[in-house]
Coordinates of C-alpha atoms in Angstrom, one line a residue:
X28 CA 7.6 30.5 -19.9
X29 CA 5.2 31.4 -17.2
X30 CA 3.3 28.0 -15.9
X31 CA -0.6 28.6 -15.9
X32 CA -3.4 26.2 -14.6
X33 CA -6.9 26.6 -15.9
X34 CA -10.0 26.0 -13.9
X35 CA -11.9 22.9 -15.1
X36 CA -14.2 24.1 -17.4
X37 CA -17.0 22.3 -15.5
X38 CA -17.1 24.7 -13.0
X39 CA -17.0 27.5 -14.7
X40 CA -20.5 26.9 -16.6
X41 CA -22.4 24.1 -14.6
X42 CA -26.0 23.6 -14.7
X43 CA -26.3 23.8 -11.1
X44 CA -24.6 25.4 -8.1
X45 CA -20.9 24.0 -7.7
X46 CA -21.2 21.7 -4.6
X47 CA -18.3 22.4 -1.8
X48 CA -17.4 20.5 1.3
X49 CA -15.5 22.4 4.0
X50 CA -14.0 20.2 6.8
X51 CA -14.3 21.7 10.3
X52 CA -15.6 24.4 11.1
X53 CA -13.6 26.3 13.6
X54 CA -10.9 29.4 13.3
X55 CA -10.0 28.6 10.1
X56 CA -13.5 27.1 8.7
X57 CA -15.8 29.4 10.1
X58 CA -13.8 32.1 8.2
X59 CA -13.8 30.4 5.1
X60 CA -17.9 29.3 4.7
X61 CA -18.6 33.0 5.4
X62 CA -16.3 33.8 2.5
X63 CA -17.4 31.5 0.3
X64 CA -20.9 33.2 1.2
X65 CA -20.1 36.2 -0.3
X66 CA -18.0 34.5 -3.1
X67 CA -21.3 33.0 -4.3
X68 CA -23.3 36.3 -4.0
X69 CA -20.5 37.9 -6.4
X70 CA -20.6 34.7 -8.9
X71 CA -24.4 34.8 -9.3
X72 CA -24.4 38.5 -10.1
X73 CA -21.4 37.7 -13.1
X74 CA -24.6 35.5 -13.9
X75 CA -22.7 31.8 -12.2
X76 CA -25.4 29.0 -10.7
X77 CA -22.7 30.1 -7.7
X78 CA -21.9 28.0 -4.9
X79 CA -23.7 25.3 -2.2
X80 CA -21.9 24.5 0.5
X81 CA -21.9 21.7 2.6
X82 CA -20.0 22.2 6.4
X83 CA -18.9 19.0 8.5
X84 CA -18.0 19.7 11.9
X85 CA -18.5 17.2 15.1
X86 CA -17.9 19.6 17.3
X87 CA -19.5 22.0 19.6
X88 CA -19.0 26.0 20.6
X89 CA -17.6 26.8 23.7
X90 CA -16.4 29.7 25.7
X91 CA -12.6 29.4 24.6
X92 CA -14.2 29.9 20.6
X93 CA -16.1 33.4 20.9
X94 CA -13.8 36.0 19.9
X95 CA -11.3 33.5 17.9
X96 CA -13.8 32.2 15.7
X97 CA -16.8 33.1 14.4
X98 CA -19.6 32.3 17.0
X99 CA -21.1 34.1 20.0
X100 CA -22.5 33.1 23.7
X101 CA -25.6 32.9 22.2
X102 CA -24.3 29.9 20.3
X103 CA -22.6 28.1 23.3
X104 CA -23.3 24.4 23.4
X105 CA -24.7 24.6 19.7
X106 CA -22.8 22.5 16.8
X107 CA -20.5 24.3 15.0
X108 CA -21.6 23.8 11.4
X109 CA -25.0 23.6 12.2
X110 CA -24.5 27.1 14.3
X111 CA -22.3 29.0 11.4
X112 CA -24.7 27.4 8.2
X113 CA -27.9 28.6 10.1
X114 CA -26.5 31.9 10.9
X115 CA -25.7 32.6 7.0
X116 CA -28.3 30.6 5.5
X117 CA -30.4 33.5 7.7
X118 CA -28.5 36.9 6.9
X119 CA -27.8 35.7 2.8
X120 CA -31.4 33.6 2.0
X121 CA -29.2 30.5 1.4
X122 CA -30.1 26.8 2.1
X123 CA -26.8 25.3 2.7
X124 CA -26.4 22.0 4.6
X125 CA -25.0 21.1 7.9
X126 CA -23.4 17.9 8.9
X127 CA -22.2 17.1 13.0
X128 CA -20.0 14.8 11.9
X129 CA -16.4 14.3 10.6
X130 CA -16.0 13.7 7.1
X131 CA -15.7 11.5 5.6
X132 CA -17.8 8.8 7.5
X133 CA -19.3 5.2 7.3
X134 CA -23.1 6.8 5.9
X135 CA -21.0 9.9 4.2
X136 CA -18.8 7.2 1.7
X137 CA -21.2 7.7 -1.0
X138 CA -21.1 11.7 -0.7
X139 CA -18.9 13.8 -3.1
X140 CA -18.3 17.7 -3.7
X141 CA -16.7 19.3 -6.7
X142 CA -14.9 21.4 -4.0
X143 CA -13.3 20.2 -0.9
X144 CA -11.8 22.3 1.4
X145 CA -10.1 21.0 5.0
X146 CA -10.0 23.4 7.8
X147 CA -8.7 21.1 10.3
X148 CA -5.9 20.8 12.6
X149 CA -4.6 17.1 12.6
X150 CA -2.5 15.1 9.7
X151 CA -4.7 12.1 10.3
X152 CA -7.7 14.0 9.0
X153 CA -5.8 15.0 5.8
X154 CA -4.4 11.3 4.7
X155 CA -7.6 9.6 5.7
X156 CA -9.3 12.0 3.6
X157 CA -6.9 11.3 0.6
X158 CA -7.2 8.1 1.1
X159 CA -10.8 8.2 0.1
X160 CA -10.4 10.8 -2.9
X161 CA -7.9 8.6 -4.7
X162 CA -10.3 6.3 -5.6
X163 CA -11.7 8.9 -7.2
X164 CA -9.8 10.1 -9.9
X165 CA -10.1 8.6 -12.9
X166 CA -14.1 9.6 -13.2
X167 CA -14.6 10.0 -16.4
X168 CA -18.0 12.1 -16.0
X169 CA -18.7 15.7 -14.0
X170 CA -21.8 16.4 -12.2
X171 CA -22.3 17.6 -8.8
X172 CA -20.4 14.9 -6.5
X173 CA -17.3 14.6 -9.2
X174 CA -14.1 15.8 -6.9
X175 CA -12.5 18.1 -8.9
X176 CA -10.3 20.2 -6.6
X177 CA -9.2 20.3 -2.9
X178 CA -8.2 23.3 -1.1
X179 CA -5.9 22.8 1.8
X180 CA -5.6 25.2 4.7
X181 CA -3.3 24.8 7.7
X182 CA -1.2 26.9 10.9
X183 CA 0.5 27.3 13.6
X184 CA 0.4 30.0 16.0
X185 CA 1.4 32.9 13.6
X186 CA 2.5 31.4 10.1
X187 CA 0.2 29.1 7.9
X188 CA -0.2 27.8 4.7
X189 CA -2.9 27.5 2.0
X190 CA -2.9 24.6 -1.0
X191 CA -5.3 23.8 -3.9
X192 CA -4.9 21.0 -5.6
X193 CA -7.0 18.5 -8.1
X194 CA -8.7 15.3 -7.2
X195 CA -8.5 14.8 -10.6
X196 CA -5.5 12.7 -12.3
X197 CA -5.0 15.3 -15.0
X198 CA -7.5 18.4 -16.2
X199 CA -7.3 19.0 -19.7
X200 CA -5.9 22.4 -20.8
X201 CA -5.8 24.4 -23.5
X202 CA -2.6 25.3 -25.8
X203 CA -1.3 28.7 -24.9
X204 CA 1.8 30.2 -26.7
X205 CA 2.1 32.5 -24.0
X206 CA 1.9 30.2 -21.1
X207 CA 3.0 26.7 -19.7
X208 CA -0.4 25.2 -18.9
X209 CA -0.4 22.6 -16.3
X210 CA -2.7 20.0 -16.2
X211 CA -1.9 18.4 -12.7
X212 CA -1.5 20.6 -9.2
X213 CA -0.5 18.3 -6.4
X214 CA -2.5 18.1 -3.1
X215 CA -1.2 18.5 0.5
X216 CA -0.8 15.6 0.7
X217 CA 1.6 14.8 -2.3
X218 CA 3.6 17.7 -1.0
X219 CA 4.0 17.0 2.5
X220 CA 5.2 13.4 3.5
X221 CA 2.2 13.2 6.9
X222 CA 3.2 9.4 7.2
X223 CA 6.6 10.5 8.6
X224 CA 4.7 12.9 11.3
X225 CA 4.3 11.8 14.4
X226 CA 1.4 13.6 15.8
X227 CA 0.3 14.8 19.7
X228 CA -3.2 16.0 20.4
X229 CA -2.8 19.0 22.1
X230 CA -6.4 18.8 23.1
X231 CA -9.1 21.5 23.2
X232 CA -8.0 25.2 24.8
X233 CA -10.2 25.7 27.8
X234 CA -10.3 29.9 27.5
X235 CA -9.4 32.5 25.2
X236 CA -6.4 33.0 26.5
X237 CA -5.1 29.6 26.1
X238 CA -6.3 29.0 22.7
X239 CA -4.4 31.9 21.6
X240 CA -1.2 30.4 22.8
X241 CA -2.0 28.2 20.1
X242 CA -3.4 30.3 17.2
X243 CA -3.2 33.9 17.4
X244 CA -6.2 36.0 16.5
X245 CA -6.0 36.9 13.0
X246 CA -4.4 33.9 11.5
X247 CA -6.9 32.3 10.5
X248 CA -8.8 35.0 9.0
X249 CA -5.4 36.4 7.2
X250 CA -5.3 32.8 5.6
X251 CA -8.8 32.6 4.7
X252 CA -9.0 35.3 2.9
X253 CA -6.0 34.5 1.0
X254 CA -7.1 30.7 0.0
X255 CA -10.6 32.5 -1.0
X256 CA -8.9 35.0 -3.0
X257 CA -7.2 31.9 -5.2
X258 CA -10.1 30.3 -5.3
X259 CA -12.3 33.2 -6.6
X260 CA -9.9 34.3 -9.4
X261 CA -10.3 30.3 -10.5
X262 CA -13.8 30.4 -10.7
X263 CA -14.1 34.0 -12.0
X264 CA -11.1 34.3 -14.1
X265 CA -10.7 30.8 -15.2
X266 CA -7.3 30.3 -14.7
X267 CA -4.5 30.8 -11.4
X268 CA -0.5 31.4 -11.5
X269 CA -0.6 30.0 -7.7
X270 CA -2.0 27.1 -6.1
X271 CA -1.8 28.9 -2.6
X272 CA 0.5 30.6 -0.5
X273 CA 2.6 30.4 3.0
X274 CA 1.8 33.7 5.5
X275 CA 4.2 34.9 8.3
X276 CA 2.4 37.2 10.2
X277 CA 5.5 38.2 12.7
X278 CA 7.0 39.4 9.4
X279 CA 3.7 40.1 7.1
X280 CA 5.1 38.1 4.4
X281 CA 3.1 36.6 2.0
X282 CA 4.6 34.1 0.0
X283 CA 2.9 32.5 -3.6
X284 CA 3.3 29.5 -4.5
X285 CA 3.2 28.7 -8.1
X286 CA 1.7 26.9 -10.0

């Protein structure tokens, strides 16, 4: 029998917009917000509250991002989330928030999303993050800063992965005699051991060129739009067959994962 997850049924008729936090806001991130932009265009006209985002990002644009990521030179020296949310908040009408800071913080402990997503580029990020979620998951309430899922997206130069997960201990599903619901998706962090990594800072690229040693240039926007796509068939669909995928670009292979 097929396994099936369905979406929390919170999210799929809230009375207000469903509250997201994305985690950086570079190659990866700066894809991802502008998706989630028109995500939340399409939800409101299927008559959803859609989405509000919320982008943390310490830091700032500089020459070695225009062209890889989402910004310009007019932008140069500018915060990244504060550059990226202003630009769309602009072009879609939007009032989405900005944050120059990591996430989470000491003054951000108190600050929930039903959506988090991580767009970031370093394993300590991801387990301090979890460390803070877990002590989250037996809410017994939803509103607007309950943590329901977290969306995971990571690469290297030319392959990458995508992972959603829920914050959530368990989320109730509904009997199906045609499919295996599963109530529990790991996160990235229950799939991947990080404590065993041992990490090196490979610091910020100072061109172009040097950053796309690192990353190559449509990477992150393959993998965006692939994590979005899982994303919007859970909200609009209620219901996913994958929690995410891996991406290959030297072979263009696109590998589901299942739920």
């Amino acid at each position: 029998m097929k396994k099936i997850h369905y979406t929390d049924r919170y999210l799929l008729n809230p009375h207000h917009p469903v509250t997201v936090f994305v985690i950086g806001a570079g190659g990866t991130g700066s894809q991802v917000v502008t998706n989630l932009a028109r995500m939340s265009i399409a939800l409101q006209a299927l008559g959803h509250p859609g989405l509000h985002v919320t982008v943390f990002d310490p830091d700032t644009v500089t020459e070695a991002n225009i062209g890889r990521q989402l910004f310009s030179e007019s932008e140069l020296g500018l915060n990244k989330a504060v550059a990226l949310v202003t630009r769309i908040n602009r072009f879609f009408g939007f009032s989405w928030e900005a944050k120059g800071q990591c996430y989470p913080s000491g003054t951000s402990d108190s600050v929930l999303a039903n959506i988090i997503i991580t767009c970031t580029d370093t394993t300590r990020s991801r387990t301090g993050l979890w460390r803070f979620l877990k002590k989250h998951r037996e809410r017994s309430y939803d509103d607007e800063k309950s943590p329901i899922y977290w969306m995971d997206f990571g690469n290297a130069q030319t392959t990458g992965q995508v992972l959603i997960g829920n914050v959530k201990s368990k989320i109730p599903q509904p009997s199906s005699t045609e499919y295996l619901p599963i109530p529990k998706m790991n996160v990235i962090t229950e799939e991947v051991p990080y404590s065993t990594i041992r990490e090196k800072d490979s610091g910020p690229s100072c061109s172009l060129t040097e950053a796309l040693q690192k990353q190559d240039l449509f990477i992150n926007s393959m993998l965006a739009q692939i994590g979005c796509d899982v994303l919007w068939r859970m909200l609009r669909e209620g219901r996913t067959f994958y929690r995410g995928a891996y991406l290959n670009l030297d072979t263009l292979r696109v590998n589901p994962i299942p739920v």
